[in-house]
CSV table of C-alpha atoms in Angstrom, one decimal:
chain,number,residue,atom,x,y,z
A,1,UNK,CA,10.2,-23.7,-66.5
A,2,UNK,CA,8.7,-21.8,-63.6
A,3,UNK,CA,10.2,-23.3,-60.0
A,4,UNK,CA,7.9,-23.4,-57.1
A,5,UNK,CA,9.4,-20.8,-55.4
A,6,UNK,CA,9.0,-18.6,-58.6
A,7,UNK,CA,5.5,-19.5,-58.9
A,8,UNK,CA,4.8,-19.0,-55.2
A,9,UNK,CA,6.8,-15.2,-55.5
A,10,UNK,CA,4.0,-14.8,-58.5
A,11,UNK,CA,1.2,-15.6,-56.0
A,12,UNK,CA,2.3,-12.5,-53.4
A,13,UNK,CA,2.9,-10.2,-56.1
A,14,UNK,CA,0.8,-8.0,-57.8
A,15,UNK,CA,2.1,-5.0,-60.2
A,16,UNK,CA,0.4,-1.6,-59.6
A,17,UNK,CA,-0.4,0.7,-62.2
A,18,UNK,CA,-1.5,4.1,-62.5
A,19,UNK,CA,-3.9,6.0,-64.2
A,20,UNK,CA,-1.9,9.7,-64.1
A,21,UNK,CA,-3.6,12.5,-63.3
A,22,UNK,CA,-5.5,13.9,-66.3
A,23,UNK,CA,-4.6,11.6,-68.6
A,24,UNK,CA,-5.5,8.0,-70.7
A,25,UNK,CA,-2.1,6.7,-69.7
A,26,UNK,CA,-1.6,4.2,-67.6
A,27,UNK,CA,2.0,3.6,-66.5
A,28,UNK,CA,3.4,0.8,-64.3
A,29,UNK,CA,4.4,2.5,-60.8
A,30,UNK,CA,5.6,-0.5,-59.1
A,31,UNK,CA,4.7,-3.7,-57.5
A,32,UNK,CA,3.5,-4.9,-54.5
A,33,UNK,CA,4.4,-7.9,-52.4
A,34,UNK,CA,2.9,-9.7,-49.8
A,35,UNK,CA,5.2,-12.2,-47.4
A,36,UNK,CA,4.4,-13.8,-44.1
A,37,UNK,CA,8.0,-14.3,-42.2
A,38,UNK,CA,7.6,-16.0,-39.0
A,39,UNK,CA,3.8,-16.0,-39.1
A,40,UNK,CA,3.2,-12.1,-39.6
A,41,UNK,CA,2.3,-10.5,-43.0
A,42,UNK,CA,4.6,-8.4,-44.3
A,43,UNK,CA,3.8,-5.9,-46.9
A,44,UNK,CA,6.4,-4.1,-49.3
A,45,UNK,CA,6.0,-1.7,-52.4
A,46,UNK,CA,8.6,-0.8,-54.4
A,47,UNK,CA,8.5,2.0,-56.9
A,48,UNK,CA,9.1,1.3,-61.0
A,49,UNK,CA,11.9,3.2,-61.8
A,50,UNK,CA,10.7,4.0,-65.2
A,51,UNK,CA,7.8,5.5,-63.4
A,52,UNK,CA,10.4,7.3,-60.9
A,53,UNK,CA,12.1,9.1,-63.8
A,54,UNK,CA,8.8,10.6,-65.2
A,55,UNK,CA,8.6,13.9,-64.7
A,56,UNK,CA,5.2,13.7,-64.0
A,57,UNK,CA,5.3,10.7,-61.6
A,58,UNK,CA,2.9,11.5,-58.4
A,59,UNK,CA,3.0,9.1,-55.0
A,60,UNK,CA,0.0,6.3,-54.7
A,61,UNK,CA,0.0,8.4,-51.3
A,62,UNK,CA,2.5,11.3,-50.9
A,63,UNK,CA,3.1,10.1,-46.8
A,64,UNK,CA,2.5,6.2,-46.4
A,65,UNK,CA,4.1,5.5,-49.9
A,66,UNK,CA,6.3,8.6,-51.2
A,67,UNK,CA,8.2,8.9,-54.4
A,68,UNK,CA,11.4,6.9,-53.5
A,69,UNK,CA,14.0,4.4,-54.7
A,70,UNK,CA,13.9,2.3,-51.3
A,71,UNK,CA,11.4,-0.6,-50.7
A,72,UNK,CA,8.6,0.6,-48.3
A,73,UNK,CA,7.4,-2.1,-46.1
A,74,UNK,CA,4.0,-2.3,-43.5
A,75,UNK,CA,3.0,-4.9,-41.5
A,76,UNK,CA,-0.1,-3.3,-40.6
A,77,UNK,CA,-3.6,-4.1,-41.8
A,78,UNK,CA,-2.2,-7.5,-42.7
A,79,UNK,CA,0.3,-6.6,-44.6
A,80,UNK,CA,-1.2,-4.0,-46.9
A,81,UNK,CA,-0.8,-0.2,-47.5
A,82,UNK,CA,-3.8,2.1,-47.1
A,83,UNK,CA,-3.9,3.0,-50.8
A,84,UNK,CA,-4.2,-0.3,-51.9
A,85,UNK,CA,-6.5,-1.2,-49.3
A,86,UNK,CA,-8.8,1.9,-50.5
A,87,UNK,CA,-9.0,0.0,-54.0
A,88,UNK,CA,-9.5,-3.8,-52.7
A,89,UNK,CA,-13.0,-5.1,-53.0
A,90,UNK,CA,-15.2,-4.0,-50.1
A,91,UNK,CA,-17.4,-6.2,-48.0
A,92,UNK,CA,-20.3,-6.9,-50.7
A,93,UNK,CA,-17.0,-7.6,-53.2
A,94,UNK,CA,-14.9,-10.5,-50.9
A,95,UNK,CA,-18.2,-12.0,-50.6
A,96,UNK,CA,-18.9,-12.4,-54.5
A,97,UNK,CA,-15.2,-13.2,-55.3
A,98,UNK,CA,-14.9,-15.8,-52.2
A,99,UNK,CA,-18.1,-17.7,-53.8
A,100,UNK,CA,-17.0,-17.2,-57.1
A,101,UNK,CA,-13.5,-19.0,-56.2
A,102,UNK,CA,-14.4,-21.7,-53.9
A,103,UNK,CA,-11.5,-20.6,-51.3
A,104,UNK,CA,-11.4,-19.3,-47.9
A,105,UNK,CA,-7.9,-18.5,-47.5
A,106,UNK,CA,-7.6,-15.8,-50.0
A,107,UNK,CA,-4.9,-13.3,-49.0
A,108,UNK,CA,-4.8,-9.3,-50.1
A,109,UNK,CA,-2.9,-9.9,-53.2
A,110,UNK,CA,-5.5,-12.2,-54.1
A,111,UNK,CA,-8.4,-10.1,-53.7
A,112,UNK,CA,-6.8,-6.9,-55.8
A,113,UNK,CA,-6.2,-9.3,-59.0
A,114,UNK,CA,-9.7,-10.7,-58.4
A,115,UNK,CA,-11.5,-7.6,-58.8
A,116,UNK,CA,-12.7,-5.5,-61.3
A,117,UNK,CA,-11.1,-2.4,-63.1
A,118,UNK,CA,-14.1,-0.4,-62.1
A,119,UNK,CA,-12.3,0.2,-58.6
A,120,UNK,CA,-12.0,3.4,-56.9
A,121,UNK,CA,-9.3,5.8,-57.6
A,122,UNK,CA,-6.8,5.5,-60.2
A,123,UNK,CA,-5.2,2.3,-59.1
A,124,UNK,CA,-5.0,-1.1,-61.1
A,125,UNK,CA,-3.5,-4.1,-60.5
A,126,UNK,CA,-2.3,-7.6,-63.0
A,127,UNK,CA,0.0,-10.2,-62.9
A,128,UNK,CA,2.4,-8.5,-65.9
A,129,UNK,CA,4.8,-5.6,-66.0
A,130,UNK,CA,2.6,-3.9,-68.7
A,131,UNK,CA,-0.6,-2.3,-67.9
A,132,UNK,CA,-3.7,-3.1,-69.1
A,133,UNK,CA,-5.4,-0.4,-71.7
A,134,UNK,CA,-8.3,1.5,-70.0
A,135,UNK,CA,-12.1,0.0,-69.2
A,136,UNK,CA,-14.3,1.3,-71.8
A,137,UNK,CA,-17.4,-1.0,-71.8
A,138,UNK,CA,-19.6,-0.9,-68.7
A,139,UNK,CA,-23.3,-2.3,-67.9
A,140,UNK,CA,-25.9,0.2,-68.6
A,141,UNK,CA,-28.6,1.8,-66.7
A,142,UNK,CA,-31.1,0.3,-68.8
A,143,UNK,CA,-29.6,-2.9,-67.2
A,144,UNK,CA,-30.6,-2.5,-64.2
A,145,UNK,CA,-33.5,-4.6,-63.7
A,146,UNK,CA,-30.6,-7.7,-64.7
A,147,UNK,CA,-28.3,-6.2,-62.3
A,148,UNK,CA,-30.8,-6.1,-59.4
A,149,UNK,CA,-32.4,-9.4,-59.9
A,150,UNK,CA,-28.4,-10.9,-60.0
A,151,UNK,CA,-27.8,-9.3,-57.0
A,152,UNK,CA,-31.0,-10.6,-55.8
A,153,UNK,CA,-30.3,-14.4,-57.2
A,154,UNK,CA,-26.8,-14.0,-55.4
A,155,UNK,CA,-28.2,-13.0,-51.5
A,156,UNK,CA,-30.6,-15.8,-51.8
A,157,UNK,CA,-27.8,-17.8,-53.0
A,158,UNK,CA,-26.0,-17.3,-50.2
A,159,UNK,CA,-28.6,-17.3,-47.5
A,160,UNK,CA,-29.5,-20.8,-49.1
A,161,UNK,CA,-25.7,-22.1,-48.1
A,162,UNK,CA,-25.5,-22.7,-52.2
A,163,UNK,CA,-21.7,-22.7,-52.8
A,164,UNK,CA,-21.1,-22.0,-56.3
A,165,UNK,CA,-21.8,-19.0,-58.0
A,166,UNK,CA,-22.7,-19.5,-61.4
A,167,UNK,CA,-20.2,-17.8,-64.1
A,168,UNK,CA,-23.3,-16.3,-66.0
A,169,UNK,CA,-24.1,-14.6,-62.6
A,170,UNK,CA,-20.7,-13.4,-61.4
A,171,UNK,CA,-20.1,-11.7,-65.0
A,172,UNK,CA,-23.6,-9.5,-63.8
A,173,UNK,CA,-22.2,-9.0,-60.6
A,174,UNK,CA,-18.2,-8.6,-60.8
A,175,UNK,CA,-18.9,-5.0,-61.6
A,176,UNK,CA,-19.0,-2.8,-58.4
A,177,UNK,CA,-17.4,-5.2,-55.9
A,178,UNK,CA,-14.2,-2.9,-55.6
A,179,UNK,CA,-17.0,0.1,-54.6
A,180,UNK,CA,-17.2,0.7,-50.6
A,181,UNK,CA,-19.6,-0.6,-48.3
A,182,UNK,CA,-21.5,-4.2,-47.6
A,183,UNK,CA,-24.5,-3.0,-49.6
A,184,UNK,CA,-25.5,-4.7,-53.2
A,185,UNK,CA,-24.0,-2.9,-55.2
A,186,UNK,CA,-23.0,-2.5,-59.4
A,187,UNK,CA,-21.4,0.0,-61.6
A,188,UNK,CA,-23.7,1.4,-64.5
A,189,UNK,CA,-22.8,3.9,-67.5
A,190,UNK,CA,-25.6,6.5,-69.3
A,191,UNK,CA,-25.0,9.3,-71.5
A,192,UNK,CA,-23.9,11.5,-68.0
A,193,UNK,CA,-20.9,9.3,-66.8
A,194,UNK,CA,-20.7,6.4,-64.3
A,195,UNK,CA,-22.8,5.7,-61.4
A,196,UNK,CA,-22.9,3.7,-58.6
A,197,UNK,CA,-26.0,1.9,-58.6
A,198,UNK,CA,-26.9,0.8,-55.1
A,199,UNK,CA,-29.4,-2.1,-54.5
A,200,UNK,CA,-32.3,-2.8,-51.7
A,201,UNK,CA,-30.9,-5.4,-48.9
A,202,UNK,CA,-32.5,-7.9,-46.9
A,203,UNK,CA,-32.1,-6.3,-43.6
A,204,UNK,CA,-33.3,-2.9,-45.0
A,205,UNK,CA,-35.9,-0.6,-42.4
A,206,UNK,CA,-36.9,1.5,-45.1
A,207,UNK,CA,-36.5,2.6,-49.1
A,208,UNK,CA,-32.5,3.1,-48.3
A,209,UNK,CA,-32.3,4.8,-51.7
A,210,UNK,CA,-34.9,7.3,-51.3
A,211,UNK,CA,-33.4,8.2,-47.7
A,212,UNK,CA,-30.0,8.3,-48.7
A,213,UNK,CA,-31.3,10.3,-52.0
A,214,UNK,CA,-33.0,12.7,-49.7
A,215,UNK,CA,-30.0,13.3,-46.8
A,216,UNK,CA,-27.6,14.0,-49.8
A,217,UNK,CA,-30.4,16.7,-50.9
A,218,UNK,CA,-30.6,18.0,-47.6
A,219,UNK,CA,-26.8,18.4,-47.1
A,220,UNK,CA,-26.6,20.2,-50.0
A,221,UNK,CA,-29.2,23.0,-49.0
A,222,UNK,CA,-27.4,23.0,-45.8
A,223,UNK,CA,-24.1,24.4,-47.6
A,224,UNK,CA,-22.4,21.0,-47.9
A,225,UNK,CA,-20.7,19.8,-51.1
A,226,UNK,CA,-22.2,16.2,-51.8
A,227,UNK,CA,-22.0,13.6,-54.4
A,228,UNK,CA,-24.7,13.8,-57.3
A,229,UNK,CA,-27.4,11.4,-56.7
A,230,UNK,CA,-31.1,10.4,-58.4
A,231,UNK,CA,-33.5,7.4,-57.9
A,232,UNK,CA,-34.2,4.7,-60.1
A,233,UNK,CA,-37.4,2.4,-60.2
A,234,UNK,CA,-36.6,-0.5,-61.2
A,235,UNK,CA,-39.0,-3.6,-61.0
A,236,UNK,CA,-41.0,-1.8,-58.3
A,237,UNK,CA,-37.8,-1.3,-56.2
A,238,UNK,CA,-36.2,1.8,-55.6
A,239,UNK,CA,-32.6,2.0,-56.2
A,240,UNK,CA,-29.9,4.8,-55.9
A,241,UNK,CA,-27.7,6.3,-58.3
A,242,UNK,CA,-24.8,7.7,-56.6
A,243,UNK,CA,-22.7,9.9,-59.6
A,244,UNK,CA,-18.8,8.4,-59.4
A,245,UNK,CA,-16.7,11.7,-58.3
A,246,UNK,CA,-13.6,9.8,-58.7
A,247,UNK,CA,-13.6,10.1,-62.8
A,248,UNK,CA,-14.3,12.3,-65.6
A,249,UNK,CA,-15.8,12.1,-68.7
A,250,UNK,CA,-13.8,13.0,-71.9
A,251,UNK,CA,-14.9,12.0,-75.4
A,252,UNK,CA,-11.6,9.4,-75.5
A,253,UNK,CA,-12.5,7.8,-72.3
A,254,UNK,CA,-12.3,8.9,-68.5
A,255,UNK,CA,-10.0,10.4,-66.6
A,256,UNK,CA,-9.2,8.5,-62.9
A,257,UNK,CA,-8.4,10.3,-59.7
A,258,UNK,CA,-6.5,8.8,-57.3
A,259,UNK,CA,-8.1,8.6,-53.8
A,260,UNK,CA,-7.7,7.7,-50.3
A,261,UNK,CA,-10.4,7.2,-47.8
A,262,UNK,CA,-9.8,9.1,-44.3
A,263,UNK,CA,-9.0,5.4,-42.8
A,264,UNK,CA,-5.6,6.0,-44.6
A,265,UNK,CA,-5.0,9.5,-43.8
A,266,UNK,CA,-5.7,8.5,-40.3
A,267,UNK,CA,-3.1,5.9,-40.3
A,268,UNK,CA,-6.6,3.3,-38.6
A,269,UNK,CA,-8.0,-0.1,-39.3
A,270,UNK,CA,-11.4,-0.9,-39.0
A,271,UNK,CA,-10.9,-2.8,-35.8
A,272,UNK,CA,-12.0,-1.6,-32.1
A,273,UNK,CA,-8.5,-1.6,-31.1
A,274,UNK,CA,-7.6,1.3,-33.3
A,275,UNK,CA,-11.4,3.2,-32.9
A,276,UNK,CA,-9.3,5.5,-30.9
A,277,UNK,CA,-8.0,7.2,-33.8
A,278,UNK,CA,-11.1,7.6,-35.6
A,279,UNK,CA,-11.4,11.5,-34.8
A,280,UNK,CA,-12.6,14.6,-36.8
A,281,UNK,CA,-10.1,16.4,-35.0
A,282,UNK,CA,-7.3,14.1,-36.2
A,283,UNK,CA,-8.6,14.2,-39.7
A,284,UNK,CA,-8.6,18.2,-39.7
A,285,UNK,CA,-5.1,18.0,-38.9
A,286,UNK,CA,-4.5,15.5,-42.1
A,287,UNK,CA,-6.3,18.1,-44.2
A,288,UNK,CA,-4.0,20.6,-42.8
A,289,UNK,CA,-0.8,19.0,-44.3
A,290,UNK,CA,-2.4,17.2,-47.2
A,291,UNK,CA,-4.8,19.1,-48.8
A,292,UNK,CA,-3.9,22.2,-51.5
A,293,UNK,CA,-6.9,24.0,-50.0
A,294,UNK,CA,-6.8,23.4,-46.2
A,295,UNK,CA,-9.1,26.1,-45.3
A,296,UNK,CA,-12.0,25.6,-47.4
A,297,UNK,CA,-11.8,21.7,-46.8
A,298,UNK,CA,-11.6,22.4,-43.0
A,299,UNK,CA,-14.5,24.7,-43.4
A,300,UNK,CA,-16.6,22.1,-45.4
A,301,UNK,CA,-15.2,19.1,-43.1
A,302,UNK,CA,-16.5,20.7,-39.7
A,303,UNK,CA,-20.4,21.8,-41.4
A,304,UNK,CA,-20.4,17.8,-42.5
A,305,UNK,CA,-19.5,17.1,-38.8
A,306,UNK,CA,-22.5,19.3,-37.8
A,307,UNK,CA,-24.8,17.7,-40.3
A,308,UNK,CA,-24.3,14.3,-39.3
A,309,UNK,CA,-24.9,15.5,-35.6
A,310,UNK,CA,-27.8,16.5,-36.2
A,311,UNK,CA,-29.3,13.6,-38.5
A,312,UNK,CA,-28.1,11.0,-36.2
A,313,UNK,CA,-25.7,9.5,-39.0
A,314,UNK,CA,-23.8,7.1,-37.0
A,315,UNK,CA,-22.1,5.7,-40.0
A,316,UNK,CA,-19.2,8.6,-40.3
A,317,UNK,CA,-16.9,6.2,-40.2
A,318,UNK,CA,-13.2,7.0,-41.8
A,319,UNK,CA,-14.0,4.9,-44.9
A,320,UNK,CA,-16.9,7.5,-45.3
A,321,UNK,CA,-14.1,10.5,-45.9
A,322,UNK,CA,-11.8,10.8,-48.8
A,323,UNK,CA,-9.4,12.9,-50.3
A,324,UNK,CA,-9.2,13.0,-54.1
A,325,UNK,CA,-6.9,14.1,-56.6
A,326,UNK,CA,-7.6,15.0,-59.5
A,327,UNK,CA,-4.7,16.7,-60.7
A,328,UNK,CA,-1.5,16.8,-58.8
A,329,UNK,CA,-3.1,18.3,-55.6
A,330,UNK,CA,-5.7,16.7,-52.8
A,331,UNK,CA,-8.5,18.1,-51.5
A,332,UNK,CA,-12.1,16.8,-49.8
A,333,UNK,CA,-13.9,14.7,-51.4
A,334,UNK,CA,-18.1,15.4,-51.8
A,335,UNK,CA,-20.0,14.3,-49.1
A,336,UNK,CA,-21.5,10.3,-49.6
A,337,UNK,CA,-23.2,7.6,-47.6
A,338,UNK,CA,-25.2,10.2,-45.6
A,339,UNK,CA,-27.9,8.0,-43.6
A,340,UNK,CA,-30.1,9.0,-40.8
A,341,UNK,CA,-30.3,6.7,-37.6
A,342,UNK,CA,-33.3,7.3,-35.7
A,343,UNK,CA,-31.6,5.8,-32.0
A,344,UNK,CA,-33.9,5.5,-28.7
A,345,UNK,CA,-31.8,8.0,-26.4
A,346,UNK,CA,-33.2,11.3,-26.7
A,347,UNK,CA,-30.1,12.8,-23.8
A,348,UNK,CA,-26.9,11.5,-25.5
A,349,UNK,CA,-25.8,10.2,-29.0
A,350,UNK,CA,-22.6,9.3,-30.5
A,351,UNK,CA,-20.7,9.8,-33.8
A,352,UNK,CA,-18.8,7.1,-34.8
A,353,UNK,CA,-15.9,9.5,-34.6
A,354,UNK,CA,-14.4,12.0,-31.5
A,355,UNK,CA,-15.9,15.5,-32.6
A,356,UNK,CA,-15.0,17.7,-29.4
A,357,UNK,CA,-13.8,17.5,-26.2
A,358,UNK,CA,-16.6,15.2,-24.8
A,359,UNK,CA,-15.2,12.4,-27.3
A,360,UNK,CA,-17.9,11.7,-29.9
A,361,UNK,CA,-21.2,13.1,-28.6
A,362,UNK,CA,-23.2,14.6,-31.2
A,363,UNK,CA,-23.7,17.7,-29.3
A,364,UNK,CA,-23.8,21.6,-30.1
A,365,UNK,CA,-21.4,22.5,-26.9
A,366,UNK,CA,-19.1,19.6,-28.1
A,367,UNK,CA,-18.9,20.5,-31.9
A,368,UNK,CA,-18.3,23.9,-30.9
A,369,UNK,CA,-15.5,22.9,-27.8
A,370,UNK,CA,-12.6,22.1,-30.6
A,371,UNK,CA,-13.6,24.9,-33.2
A,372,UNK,CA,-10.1,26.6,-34.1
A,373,UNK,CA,-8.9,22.8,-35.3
A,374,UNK,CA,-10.8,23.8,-38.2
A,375,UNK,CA,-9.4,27.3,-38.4
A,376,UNK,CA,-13.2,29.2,-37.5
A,377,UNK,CA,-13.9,31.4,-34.9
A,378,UNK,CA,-15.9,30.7,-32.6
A,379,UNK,CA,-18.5,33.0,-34.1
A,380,UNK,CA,-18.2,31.2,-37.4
A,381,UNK,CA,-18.9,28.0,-36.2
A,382,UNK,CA,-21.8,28.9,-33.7
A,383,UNK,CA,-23.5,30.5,-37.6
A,384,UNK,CA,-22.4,26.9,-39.2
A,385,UNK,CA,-23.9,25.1,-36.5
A,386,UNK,CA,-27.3,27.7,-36.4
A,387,UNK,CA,-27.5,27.6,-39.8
A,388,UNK,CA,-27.4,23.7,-40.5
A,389,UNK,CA,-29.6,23.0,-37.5
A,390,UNK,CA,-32.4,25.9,-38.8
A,391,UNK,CA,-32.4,24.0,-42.5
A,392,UNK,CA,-32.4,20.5,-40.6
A,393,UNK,CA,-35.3,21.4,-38.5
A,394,UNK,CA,-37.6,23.1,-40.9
A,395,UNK,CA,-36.0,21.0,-44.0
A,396,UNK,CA,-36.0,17.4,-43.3
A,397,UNK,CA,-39.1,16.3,-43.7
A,398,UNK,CA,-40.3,18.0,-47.2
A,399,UNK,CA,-37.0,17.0,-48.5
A,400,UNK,CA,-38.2,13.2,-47.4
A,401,UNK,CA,-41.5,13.5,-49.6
A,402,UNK,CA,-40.3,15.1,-52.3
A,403,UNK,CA,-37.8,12.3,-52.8
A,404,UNK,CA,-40.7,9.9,-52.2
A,405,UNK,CA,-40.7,8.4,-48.7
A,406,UNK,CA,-44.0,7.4,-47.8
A,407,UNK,CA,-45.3,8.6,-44.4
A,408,UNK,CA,-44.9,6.0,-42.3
A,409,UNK,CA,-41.7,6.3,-43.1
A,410,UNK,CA,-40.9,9.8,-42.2
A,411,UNK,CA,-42.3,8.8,-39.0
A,412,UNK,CA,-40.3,6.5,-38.2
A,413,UNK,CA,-37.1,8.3,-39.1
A,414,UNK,CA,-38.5,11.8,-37.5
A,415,UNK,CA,-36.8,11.1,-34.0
A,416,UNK,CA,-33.0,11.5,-36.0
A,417,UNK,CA,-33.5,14.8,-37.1
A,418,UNK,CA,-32.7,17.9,-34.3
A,419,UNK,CA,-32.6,15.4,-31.4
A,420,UNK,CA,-33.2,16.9,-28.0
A,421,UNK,CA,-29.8,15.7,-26.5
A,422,UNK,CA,-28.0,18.0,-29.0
A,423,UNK,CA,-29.1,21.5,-26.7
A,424,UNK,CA,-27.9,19.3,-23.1
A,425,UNK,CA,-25.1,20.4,-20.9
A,426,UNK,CA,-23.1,17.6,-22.1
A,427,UNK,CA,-20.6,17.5,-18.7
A,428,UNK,CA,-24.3,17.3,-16.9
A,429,UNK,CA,-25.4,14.3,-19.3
A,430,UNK,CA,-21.9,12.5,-18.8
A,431,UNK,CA,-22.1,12.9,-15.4
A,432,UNK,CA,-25.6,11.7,-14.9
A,433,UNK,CA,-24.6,8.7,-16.8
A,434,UNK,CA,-22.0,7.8,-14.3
């Protein structure tokens, strides 16, 4: 008979198994416990030893959670490791599972048992020592007229003040609430692979998906590797298919990459108190020591940097970088969540993370100030930096009608491209602003 302190050891643990790199195998690599002593959660991981001997083990995360014998503990970000944090349900998710439960005091163990095995990276978690077998059945593009009007049925739901979320309905949307973001969201399978199929919201300016679509087109033309995307019309609403870079597509099933967003590698929570380390610079110096191709990934990290700069994209938060592996080795992951901000000051904008010596202004003299943290010459980035603004400027708004935003859109999204604060003196600006 289980005791109630077994049963309450149960409740704070959750086994962690791994999809290994370029394989169908998954393998048990540990488990994971949450405690609270004296009032303060307390994470711990320790490593299978099974999983230890394999010659082909690899770490969840070769610095936060290395290959070794010893239990690892953390008592930051409430108690839980960045690698499993990068596969617990995002905003949109918590929401669903919180309805779908009936509880407010769910804890992090709860929330990576509650959601899906459609998660990001290769990560999975259960209650048993042996690993589930590998996802193979997935919703459908052609479902997505269902999948949009659950999401739908859920926001209105919840705007209502309903409590219960109907089982019918949280089969629909269970899929896609390990993805990132707050947005609606669902995972969807065609003859191509998996997508990541995001919805219209409530609070939405414009056709998101036919923005986003476009920026990601535009980075691309501008020399920047981004994720795959295409727009869907479904039910009159436009929704965007983002292409799912974490796996791969074998005729047995698909292959999972482990990842980690740049909130891990920067060792940050997505608090104010630790926006200080939110920094490009920072993250370069991750790439440096984690990535097999450091060069090329510092290259392609600093022309993002530019890009968003010059777009206004405000939301370059660390969740919005990744690493992925999919072998043995990191590297970069494509550019995603690309979205312009079209913001009232025309002298001084800000990324949401420090880009050069004047902190985060999105400004050419600042972008260029810290350019050897990327390994380029000062020559080579003033060409990145020429060469993204010159597509930018002549680029942006074609790229907006071709992927079907309507003109009044494109007006009001014109002031984010090439804004005239990005040619200032920024010590002048700064200093006129006291």
């Amino acid at each position: 008979m289980m005791t109630s302190s077994d049963r309450r050891d149960r409740d704070r643990r959750a086994y962690v198994y791994l999809q290994l790199p370029r394989s169908l195998e998954i393998v048990t690599a540990g488990y994971y416990e949450l405690d609270f002593p004296q009032g303060v959660a307390t994470g711990s991981f320790v490593y299978n030893p099974a999983y230890l001997a394999r010659p082909d083990a690899v770490p969840l995360d070769p610095y936060e959670l290395p290959l070794t014998p010893r239990r690892v503990t953390t008592v930051r970000l409430k108690g839980i490791f960045g690698a499993l944090r990068d596969a617990s349900p995002d905003a949109w998710g918590r929401r669903i599972i919180d309805k779908h439960t009936g509880r407010a005091d769910l804890n992090e163990v709860d929330y990576l048992l509650h959601s899906p095995e459609d998660r990001a990276g290769a990560l999975s978690f259960g209650r048993g020592k042996t690993p589930p077998g590998p996802l193979r059945n997935f919703n459908k593009v052609v479902q997505l007229e269902a999948l949009l009007a659950a999401a739908e049925a859920f926001l209105e739901q919840e705007h209502a003040g309903v409590r219960d979320i109907p089982e019918q309905l949280f089969e629909l949307l269970h899929p896609g609430t390990s993805m990132g973001g707050a947005r609606p969201k669902n995972v969807v399978e065609d003859g191509e692979g998996l997508w990541l199929a995001k919805f219209p919201d409530r609070g939405d300016r414009w056709s998101n998906a036919r923005v986003e679509g476009a920026m990601a087109a535009l980075a691309i033309e501008c020399g920047i590797r981004a994720a795959a995307c295409r727009i869907q019309t479904v039910a009159g609403k436009d929704v965007l298919l983002v292409k799912r870079f974490d796996r791969t597509r074998t005729d047995q099933g698909y292959l999972r990459h482990r990842m980690v967003s740049g909130l891990t590698m920067l060792g940050a929570e997505d608090t104010p108190a630790d926006r200080g380390k939110w920094s490009y610079l920072l993250l370069a110096d991750e790439l440096r020591r984690r990535s097999a191709r450091p060069t090329a990934d510092l290259h392609e990290l600093y022309r993002r940097m530019v890009f968003n700069a010059l777009i206004s994209n405000t939301d370059d938060h660390p969740r919005n970088h990744a690493l992925l592996a999919p072998t043995e080795n990191w590297e970069l992951s494509p550019a995603y969540d690309l979205t312009p901000n079209p913001l009232l000051s025309q002298d001084k904008r800000d990324l949401a993370m420090t880009c050069g010596r004047f902190n985060r202004y999105a400004n050419r003299a600042n972008l260029l100030s810290e350019h050897a943290q990327f390994k380029l010459s000062l020559e080579q980035a003033r060409a990145i930096v020429d060469q993204v603004q010159g597509v930018v400027a002549a680029r942006w708004l074609p790229v907006l009608r071709q992927h079907g935003a309507s003109e009044a859109e494109c007006e009001r999204l014109a002031p984010a491209f090439n804004y005239p604060g990005f040619e200032l003196d920024p010590a002048r600006v700064i200093a006129a602003q006291g």
